[in-house]
Short mmCIF file of C-alpha atoms in Angstrom, two decimals:
data_model
loop_
_atom_site.label_atom_id
_atom_site.label_comp_id
_atom_site.label_asym_id
_atom_site.label_seq_id
_atom_site.Cartn_x
_atom_site.Cartn_y
_atom_site.Cartn_z
CA MET A 1 -11.00 20.99 -20.80
CA SER A 2 -8.30 23.65 -20.84
CA ARG A 3 -4.94 23.17 -22.59
CA THR A 4 -3.20 23.48 -19.21
CA THR A 5 -5.30 20.69 -17.72
CA ARG A 6 -4.57 18.45 -20.69
CA ARG A 7 -0.84 19.05 -20.21
CA ARG A 8 -1.12 18.19 -16.51
CA ILE A 9 -2.89 14.93 -17.37
CA ALA A 10 -0.25 14.04 -19.95
CA LEU A 11 2.52 14.69 -17.42
CA SER A 12 0.71 12.63 -14.80
CA LEU A 13 0.35 9.76 -17.24
CA ALA A 14 4.11 9.87 -17.79
CA VAL A 15 4.68 9.70 -14.03
CA VAL A 16 2.45 6.66 -13.70
CA VAL A 17 4.07 4.85 -16.60
CA ALA A 18 7.53 5.58 -15.20
CA ALA A 19 6.85 4.23 -11.73
CA SER A 20 4.26 1.62 -10.85
CA THR A 21 2.89 2.00 -7.34
CA ALA A 22 1.20 -1.39 -7.04
CA ALA A 23 3.35 -2.45 -4.11
CA ALA A 24 0.82 -3.95 -1.77
CA CYS A 25 -1.87 -6.51 -2.47
CA GLY A 26 -2.54 -6.34 -6.21
CA SER A 27 -3.75 -8.22 -9.26
CA SER A 28 -2.18 -8.93 -12.60
CA SER A 29 -4.99 -9.46 -15.09
CA SER A 30 -7.35 -7.01 -16.72
CA GLY A 31 -11.04 -7.45 -16.11
CA GLY A 32 -12.71 -5.40 -18.78
CA SER A 33 -12.63 -2.37 -21.02
CA SER A 34 -13.41 1.25 -20.48
CA GLY A 35 -16.95 2.53 -20.67
CA SER A 36 -18.82 5.81 -20.59
CA ALA A 37 -21.19 7.16 -18.01
CA GLY A 38 -24.21 5.91 -19.98
CA GLY A 39 -27.72 7.18 -19.37
CA SER A 40 -29.06 9.05 -16.38
CA GLY A 41 -29.99 5.77 -14.71
CA THR A 42 -26.55 4.16 -15.13
CA TYR A 43 -23.41 5.09 -13.19
CA THR A 44 -19.99 3.68 -13.96
CA VAL A 45 -17.61 2.37 -11.33
CA TRP A 46 -14.01 1.40 -12.12
CA ASP A 47 -12.01 -0.65 -9.63
CA PRO A 48 -8.70 -2.59 -9.38
CA TYR A 49 -10.28 -5.94 -8.45
CA PRO A 50 -10.42 -8.10 -11.59
CA GLN A 51 -10.20 -11.14 -9.32
CA PHE A 52 -13.83 -10.51 -8.33
CA ASP A 53 -16.44 -11.45 -10.92
CA GLY A 54 -20.10 -10.49 -11.07
CA SER A 55 -21.07 -13.14 -8.50
CA SER A 56 -18.62 -11.87 -5.86
CA ASP A 57 -19.59 -10.11 -2.64
CA TRP A 58 -17.84 -6.97 -3.92
CA ALA A 59 -19.91 -6.87 -7.13
CA LYS A 60 -23.07 -7.51 -5.17
CA LEU A 61 -22.23 -4.65 -2.81
CA LEU A 62 -21.77 -2.28 -5.76
CA ASP A 63 -25.13 -3.31 -7.17
CA SER A 64 -26.85 -2.83 -3.82
CA CYS A 65 -25.32 0.63 -3.39
CA GLY A 66 -26.54 1.51 -6.87
CA THR A 67 -30.02 0.30 -5.98
CA ARG A 68 -29.97 2.37 -2.79
CA ALA A 69 -29.01 5.43 -4.86
CA GLY A 70 -31.74 4.67 -7.40
CA VAL A 71 -29.41 3.86 -10.32
CA LYS A 72 -27.86 0.90 -12.09
CA ILE A 73 -24.13 0.26 -11.68
CA LYS A 74 -21.92 -0.54 -14.66
CA ARG A 75 -18.69 -1.92 -13.24
CA THR A 76 -15.33 -2.33 -15.01
CA ALA A 77 -12.25 -3.85 -13.35
CA PHE A 78 -8.61 -3.34 -14.33
CA ASP A 79 -5.27 -4.28 -12.82
CA THR A 80 -3.89 -1.43 -10.72
CA THR A 81 -1.48 0.22 -13.15
CA ASP A 82 -3.78 -0.19 -16.14
CA LEU A 83 -6.61 1.40 -14.15
CA THR A 84 -4.59 4.56 -13.51
CA ASN A 85 -3.56 4.91 -17.13
CA LYS A 86 -7.10 4.30 -18.37
CA THR A 87 -8.42 6.90 -15.92
CA LEU A 88 -5.98 9.57 -17.09
CA LEU A 89 -6.79 8.88 -20.72
CA ALA A 90 -10.53 8.89 -20.05
CA ALA A 91 -10.23 12.21 -18.25
CA GLN A 92 -8.29 13.65 -21.17
CA GLN A 93 -11.11 12.52 -23.47
CA GLY A 94 -13.78 13.91 -21.14
CA ASN A 95 -15.17 10.47 -20.36
CA PRO A 96 -14.13 9.41 -16.82
CA PRO A 97 -16.09 6.98 -14.61
CA ASP A 98 -18.51 8.36 -12.04
CA VAL A 99 -16.82 6.56 -9.14
CA LEU A 100 -13.20 5.39 -9.12
CA VAL A 101 -11.62 2.99 -6.64
CA VAL A 102 -7.87 3.52 -6.97
CA ASP A 103 -4.58 2.61 -5.24
CA ASN A 104 -3.84 5.26 -2.60
CA PRO A 105 -0.45 6.55 -3.89
CA VAL A 106 -2.09 7.40 -7.22
CA VAL A 107 -4.69 9.71 -5.67
CA SER A 108 -2.32 12.68 -5.50
CA THR A 109 -1.24 12.14 -9.12
CA LEU A 110 -4.85 12.18 -10.31
CA ALA A 111 -5.73 15.11 -8.07
CA ASP A 112 -2.75 17.14 -9.31
CA ALA A 113 -3.90 16.47 -12.88
CA GLY A 114 -7.33 17.87 -12.08
CA VAL A 115 -8.99 14.49 -12.55
CA LEU A 116 -10.59 14.20 -9.09
CA THR A 117 -13.01 16.28 -7.07
CA SER A 118 -12.29 16.92 -3.40
CA THR A 119 -14.37 15.44 -0.61
CA ALA A 120 -15.29 19.00 0.40
CA GLU A 121 -16.80 19.60 -3.05
CA ASN A 122 -18.92 16.47 -2.77
CA LYS A 123 -19.55 16.69 0.96
CA ILE A 124 -18.22 13.18 1.58
CA ASP A 125 -17.84 12.65 5.32
CA THR A 126 -14.28 11.61 6.26
CA SER A 127 -14.51 12.57 9.94
CA GLN A 128 -14.33 8.98 11.23
CA VAL A 129 -11.30 7.99 9.14
CA GLU A 130 -7.91 7.60 10.82
CA PRO A 131 -5.95 10.80 9.96
CA ASN A 132 -2.78 8.91 8.98
CA LEU A 133 -4.76 6.85 6.46
CA LEU A 134 -6.66 9.83 5.07
CA ALA A 135 -3.33 11.66 4.55
CA ALA A 136 -2.42 9.29 1.71
CA GLY A 137 -5.19 10.88 -0.36
CA GLN A 138 -4.47 14.50 0.47
CA LEU A 139 -2.79 17.19 -1.58
CA GLY A 140 -2.48 20.87 -0.81
CA GLY A 141 -4.58 20.54 2.33
CA LYS A 142 -7.53 18.91 0.53
CA SER A 143 -8.75 15.30 0.61
CA TYR A 144 -9.54 13.65 -2.70
CA GLY A 145 -11.35 10.52 -1.62
CA ILE A 146 -11.93 8.20 1.30
CA PRO A 147 -10.02 4.97 2.02
CA ILE A 148 -12.00 1.77 1.67
CA GLY A 149 -9.47 -0.05 3.82
CA ALA A 150 -5.77 -0.44 4.44
CA ASN A 151 -3.11 -3.08 4.41
CA THR A 152 0.43 -2.72 5.60
CA LEU A 153 3.50 -4.66 6.68
CA ALA A 154 4.51 -6.56 9.80
CA LEU A 155 6.82 -9.44 10.66
CA TYR A 156 5.55 -13.00 10.46
CA TYR A 157 7.50 -15.48 12.57
CA ASN A 158 7.86 -19.25 12.74
CA LYS A 159 6.99 -20.33 16.29
CA ASP A 160 8.98 -23.58 16.16
CA ILE A 161 12.19 -21.90 14.99
CA LEU A 162 12.04 -19.15 17.60
CA LYS A 163 11.35 -21.68 20.35
CA ALA A 164 14.30 -23.82 19.27
CA ALA A 165 16.53 -20.74 19.20
CA GLY A 166 15.38 -19.57 22.63
CA VAL A 167 13.81 -16.36 21.32
CA ALA A 168 10.64 -14.96 22.86
CA PRO A 169 8.72 -12.88 20.28
CA ALA A 170 7.79 -10.36 22.97
CA SER A 171 11.50 -9.66 23.55
CA ILE A 172 11.82 -8.12 20.09
CA THR A 173 11.20 -4.43 20.66
CA ASP A 174 13.85 -2.59 18.62
CA TRP A 175 16.54 -3.19 16.00
CA ALA A 176 19.12 -4.42 18.50
CA SER A 177 16.84 -7.09 19.95
CA LEU A 178 15.72 -8.19 16.48
CA THR A 179 19.31 -8.51 15.29
CA ALA A 180 20.18 -10.44 18.46
CA ALA A 181 17.28 -12.79 17.73
CA LEU A 182 18.57 -13.35 14.20
CA ALA A 183 22.00 -14.21 15.61
CA LYS A 184 20.44 -16.83 17.90
CA VAL A 185 18.45 -18.29 15.02
CA LYS A 186 21.57 -18.63 12.87
CA ALA A 187 23.46 -20.21 15.76
CA ALA A 188 20.65 -22.76 16.07
CA GLY A 189 21.21 -23.75 12.44
CA LYS A 190 18.18 -22.04 10.93
CA LYS A 191 17.70 -19.13 8.52
CA GLY A 192 16.95 -15.62 9.76
CA ILE A 193 14.74 -13.21 7.87
CA THR A 194 13.49 -12.81 4.32
CA PHE A 195 12.05 -9.73 2.66
CA SER A 196 11.80 -8.01 -0.72
CA ALA A 197 14.55 -5.59 -1.73
CA ILE A 198 13.91 -5.79 -5.47
CA GLY A 199 14.60 -2.69 -7.56
CA THR A 200 10.96 -1.72 -7.97
CA GLU A 201 8.29 -0.04 -5.88
CA GLU A 202 7.92 -3.30 -3.95
CA GLY A 203 11.50 -2.85 -2.72
CA SER A 204 10.82 0.71 -1.56
CA PHE A 205 7.54 -0.40 0.04
CA GLN A 206 9.35 -3.01 2.12
CA PHE A 207 12.27 -0.76 3.00
CA LEU A 208 10.19 2.20 4.20
CA PRO A 209 9.39 0.78 7.68
CA TRP A 210 13.12 0.59 8.38
CA PHE A 211 13.78 3.97 6.75
CA TRP A 212 10.98 5.70 8.67
CA GLY A 213 11.71 3.57 11.74
CA ALA A 214 15.18 5.12 11.80
CA GLY A 215 13.58 8.56 11.87
CA ALA A 216 14.57 9.35 8.26
CA GLN A 217 12.49 11.52 5.93
CA LEU A 218 11.88 11.07 2.21
CA THR A 219 12.92 14.66 1.63
CA ASP A 220 16.44 13.85 2.85
CA LEU A 221 17.55 10.47 1.52
CA ALA A 222 21.19 11.05 2.49
CA SER A 223 20.67 11.67 6.22
CA ALA A 224 22.62 9.73 8.81
CA ARG A 225 19.37 8.04 9.90
CA ALA A 226 18.70 6.91 6.34
CA VAL A 227 22.22 5.50 6.14
CA SER A 228 21.64 3.55 9.35
CA ALA A 229 18.58 1.87 7.84
CA VAL A 230 20.39 0.74 4.69
CA THR A 231 23.33 -0.37 6.81
CA LEU A 232 20.99 -2.54 8.91
CA TRP A 233 19.90 -4.51 5.86
CA LYS A 234 23.44 -4.68 4.44
CA ASP A 235 24.79 -6.02 7.73
CA TRP A 236 22.09 -8.69 7.82
CA LEU A 237 23.20 -9.95 4.42
CA LYS A 238 26.88 -9.75 5.36
CA LYS A 239 26.33 -11.79 8.53
CA GLY A 240 24.08 -14.32 6.82
CA TYR A 241 20.97 -13.33 8.74
CA ALA A 242 19.17 -12.61 5.45
CA PRO A 243 19.76 -14.39 2.10
CA ASN A 244 21.23 -12.69 -0.97
CA SER A 245 17.99 -13.64 -2.76
CA VAL A 246 16.29 -10.64 -1.15
CA ILE A 247 17.98 -8.46 -3.77
CA ASN A 248 15.69 -9.96 -6.42
CA ASN A 249 12.80 -11.07 -4.22
CA THR A 250 9.31 -9.79 -4.85
CA GLN A 251 6.93 -9.91 -1.92
CA THR A 252 5.54 -13.14 -3.38
CA THR A 253 8.88 -14.93 -3.73
CA SER A 254 9.92 -13.71 -0.30
CA TRP A 255 6.76 -15.25 1.11
CA GLN A 256 7.49 -18.50 -0.70
CA GLU A 257 10.86 -18.63 1.08
CA PHE A 258 9.17 -18.21 4.45
CA ALA A 259 6.57 -20.84 3.55
CA THR A 260 9.35 -23.46 3.29
CA GLY A 261 9.45 -23.43 7.09
CA GLN A 262 13.18 -22.66 7.14
CA TYR A 263 13.05 -18.95 8.02
CA ALA A 264 12.40 -17.42 11.41
CA PHE A 265 10.92 -14.17 10.07
CA ALA A 266 9.37 -12.70 6.96
CA GLU A 267 8.38 -9.12 6.31
CA ASN A 268 5.05 -9.21 4.52
CA GLY A 269 1.49 -7.94 4.58
CA THR A 270 -2.06 -8.68 5.64
CA TRP A 271 -2.72 -10.19 2.21
CA GLN A 272 -0.64 -13.25 3.21
CA LEU A 273 -2.81 -14.14 6.21
CA ALA A 274 -4.75 -16.80 4.33
CA ASN A 275 -1.50 -18.34 3.07
CA ALA A 276 -0.01 -18.24 6.57
CA LYS A 277 -2.87 -20.37 7.85
CA LYS A 278 -2.06 -22.94 5.15
CA ALA A 279 1.70 -22.95 5.79
CA GLY A 280 1.72 -26.13 7.87
CA PHE A 281 3.59 -24.67 10.85
CA GLY A 282 2.73 -22.43 13.76
CA TYR A 283 3.15 -18.74 13.04
CA GLY A 284 2.63 -15.42 14.74
CA THR A 285 3.04 -11.75 13.88
CA ILE A 286 4.74 -8.81 15.52
CA ALA A 287 4.88 -5.19 14.46
CA ILE A 288 8.06 -4.06 12.70
CA PRO A 289 10.12 -2.38 15.43
CA ALA A 290 11.55 1.11 15.10
CA ALA A 291 15.27 1.56 15.64
CA SER A 292 15.00 2.68 19.28
CA GLY A 293 11.76 0.89 20.13
CA GLY A 294 8.06 1.12 19.44
CA THR A 295 6.28 0.39 16.18
CA ALA A 296 7.88 1.62 12.97
CA PRO A 297 5.64 3.50 10.55
CA ALA A 298 4.97 1.12 7.67
CA PRO A 299 3.56 2.33 4.36
CA THR A 300 -0.15 1.99 3.79
CA GLY A 301 -1.54 -0.07 0.97
CA GLY A 302 -5.17 -0.15 -0.04
CA GLU A 303 -7.51 1.88 -2.16
CA PHE A 304 -9.44 5.15 -2.01
CA VAL A 305 -12.98 5.61 -3.29
CA THR A 306 -12.97 8.83 -5.34
CA VAL A 307 -15.28 10.91 -7.52
CA PRO A 308 -13.70 12.00 -10.83
CA THR A 309 -14.44 15.43 -12.27
CA GLN A 310 -17.50 15.40 -14.57
CA LYS A 311 -18.77 17.81 -17.21
CA ASP A 312 -22.29 17.20 -15.86
CA THR A 313 -21.95 18.32 -12.24
CA GLY A 314 -25.52 17.17 -11.60
CA ARG A 315 -24.19 13.61 -11.38
CA TYR A 316 -22.17 14.32 -8.23
CA SER A 317 -24.99 13.91 -5.72
CA THR A 318 -25.64 10.34 -6.85
CA SER A 319 -21.93 9.55 -6.98
CA ASP A 320 -21.67 10.85 -3.42
CA ALA A 321 -24.49 8.53 -2.36
CA ILE A 322 -22.70 5.55 -3.91
CA VAL A 323 -19.40 6.44 -2.19
CA SER A 324 -21.13 6.92 1.16
CA CYS A 325 -22.81 3.53 0.80
CA LEU A 326 -19.56 1.75 -0.06
CA THR A 327 -17.79 3.23 2.96
CA ASP A 328 -20.45 3.07 5.67
CA ALA A 329 -19.58 1.01 8.75
CA LYS A 330 -21.63 -2.08 7.88
CA ASN A 331 -20.30 -2.36 4.36
CA LEU A 332 -16.71 -1.58 5.38
CA LEU A 333 -16.69 -4.55 7.76
CA ALA A 334 -17.84 -6.96 5.06
CA THR A 335 -15.64 -5.48 2.31
CA ASP A 336 -12.45 -5.26 4.36
CA THR A 337 -12.89 -8.85 5.51
CA THR A 338 -13.18 -9.92 1.87
CA LEU A 339 -10.11 -7.88 0.83
CA SER A 340 -8.02 -8.83 3.93
CA TYR A 341 -7.90 -5.12 4.79
CA VAL A 342 -7.89 -3.35 8.12
CA ALA A 343 -10.77 -0.88 8.22
CA PRO A 344 -9.96 2.85 8.12
CA THR A 345 -12.10 3.66 11.17
CA THR A 346 -11.57 2.73 14.82
CA ALA A 347 -15.13 1.51 15.28
CA VAL A 348 -14.88 -1.06 12.50
CA GLN A 349 -11.33 -2.02 13.50
CA ASP A 350 -12.69 -2.93 16.94
CA GLN A 351 -15.28 -5.18 15.31
CA GLN A 352 -12.59 -6.86 13.21
CA VAL A 353 -10.40 -7.61 16.22
CA ALA A 354 -13.39 -8.91 18.19
CA ALA A 355 -14.11 -11.34 15.36
CA ASP A 356 -10.44 -12.28 14.81
CA PRO A 357 -7.97 -11.47 17.64
CA ALA A 358 -5.06 -12.23 15.29
CA LEU A 359 -5.78 -8.90 13.59
CA LYS A 360 -4.72 -6.96 16.71
CA VAL A 361 -1.09 -6.68 15.54
CA TRP A 362 -2.24 -5.52 12.10
CA VAL A 363 -4.47 -2.84 13.59
CA GLN A 364 -1.48 -1.72 15.67
CA ALA A 365 0.61 -1.53 12.48
CA VAL A 366 -2.09 0.43 10.64
CA HIS A 367 -2.33 2.94 13.51
CA ALA A 368 1.39 3.65 13.08
CA ALA A 369 1.33 3.48 9.28
CA LYS A 370 2.05 6.33 6.91
CA GLY A 371 1.05 7.11 3.33
CA ARG A 372 3.86 7.09 0.80
CA THR A 373 2.68 10.42 -0.61
CA SER A 374 2.03 11.95 2.83
CA ASP A 375 3.90 15.06 3.98
CA ASN A 376 2.51 16.70 0.84
CA LEU A 377 4.97 14.80 -1.36
CA GLY A 378 2.22 14.01 -3.87
CA THR A 379 3.61 13.49 -7.37
CA LYS A 380 7.19 13.87 -6.12
CA TYR A 381 7.02 10.45 -4.47
CA PRO A 382 7.56 8.20 -7.53
CA LYS A 383 10.87 9.86 -8.39
CA ILE A 384 12.05 9.77 -4.78
CA SER A 385 11.05 6.13 -4.47
CA GLU A 386 12.93 5.13 -7.61
CA GLN A 387 16.13 6.72 -6.29
CA LEU A 388 15.59 5.03 -2.94
CA TRP A 389 15.24 1.54 -4.35
CA ASP A 390 18.26 2.13 -6.59
CA ALA A 391 20.28 3.12 -3.54
CA VAL A 392 19.23 0.06 -1.56
CA GLN A 393 20.14 -2.16 -4.51
CA ALA A 394 23.54 -0.49 -4.88
CA ALA A 395 24.32 -0.93 -1.19
CA LEU A 396 23.16 -4.54 -0.94
CA THR A 397 25.03 -5.61 -4.06
CA GLY A 398 28.17 -3.84 -2.81
CA SER A 399 28.57 -1.52 -5.78
CA LYS A 400 28.41 1.47 -3.41
CA SER A 401 28.57 2.06 0.31
CA PRO A 402 25.22 2.90 1.97
CA LYS A 403 26.37 6.51 2.44
CA ASP A 404 27.53 6.95 -1.16
CA ALA A 405 24.45 5.24 -2.56
CA LEU A 406 22.09 7.47 -0.62
CA SER A 407 24.06 10.64 -1.41
CA ALA A 408 23.72 9.85 -5.12
CA ALA A 409 20.03 9.13 -4.63
CA GLN A 410 19.43 12.46 -2.93
CA SER A 411 21.21 14.34 -5.69
CA ALA A 412 19.16 12.59 -8.38
CA ALA A 413 15.88 13.06 -6.50
CA ARG A 414 16.57 16.77 -6.03
#
């Protein structure tokens, strides 16, 4: 490995340590230790699913894909951030896994460091993948993996509260109608909306639908449209439509507030569907509305299946076979159901909705979704995101006006 490549990996490691991107559905415990590529009959796969042990459907799928490729799979699971750091270090040592399943915003960081091969190099077919989902794994016009599935954000609502307040969910089509609904809910003596505005990537993740829904761009944090998005949230707190607890809420604690049955709405993701069914009250979901109507682009969560760069290029053909197996239509349907993901292809999405009509709103949200590193932002995103969540925090706590907070953020991000 060249000295330049080693420097790029070291810089990428610093980026990952500085800003965690595990904003969507994630895990918090490590599931193993790093391993080498072993013999010619053993291929290593690293993934961010320590919640799945060797008896899980996911582990069984990996084994079956290995069998189909004529090799044995050695799997190691890490939590999301630890996986990225371990991958960068392994690449620096010349010992990366053969196949890597990694959180989508990290793909550009690893690609920029020279850690990943492109799909063109390995002839991995991405033609059926939704372009907006594939974009999260692109850098410099090249794709560096294929999404195994996607999750994103929408609005859950409490049917009983909306009925009591005289609000029809279908009437909520833009920011004005949503704010009007919150006013009716408050007048009926109930609580409005809860979300996560914490000063971490989770806060940026939850704010982006409103930011993008205003028509703002991450390359211009101080635009008038960006200011309107922050002002929306600030006004909700000022009028009592959202609680001050959102400033410190994670997506988990925000969900716990909604689960009390006291809130009309909660911004959260597909990973809460199982919990929603256990909530004890009737619920529904609607897409997050854009400022002037339509569905706001929400950020995509979910992982990409990638092939790290190897010294022995003869291993790529088998790695390609494993990736193709993991992402074929039959396996995607089973895997994405297990992970509570929306599939990255229209054909499998149609099968998911046919099996569970409640997923229709989530498929709609995924169609409108956008990768956080899209628009060729790549490794610039973590720094931009950190300034964005700082600005939102400053505005919501009242230490700065939305305009001043975002102007400072833009200067720092530049």
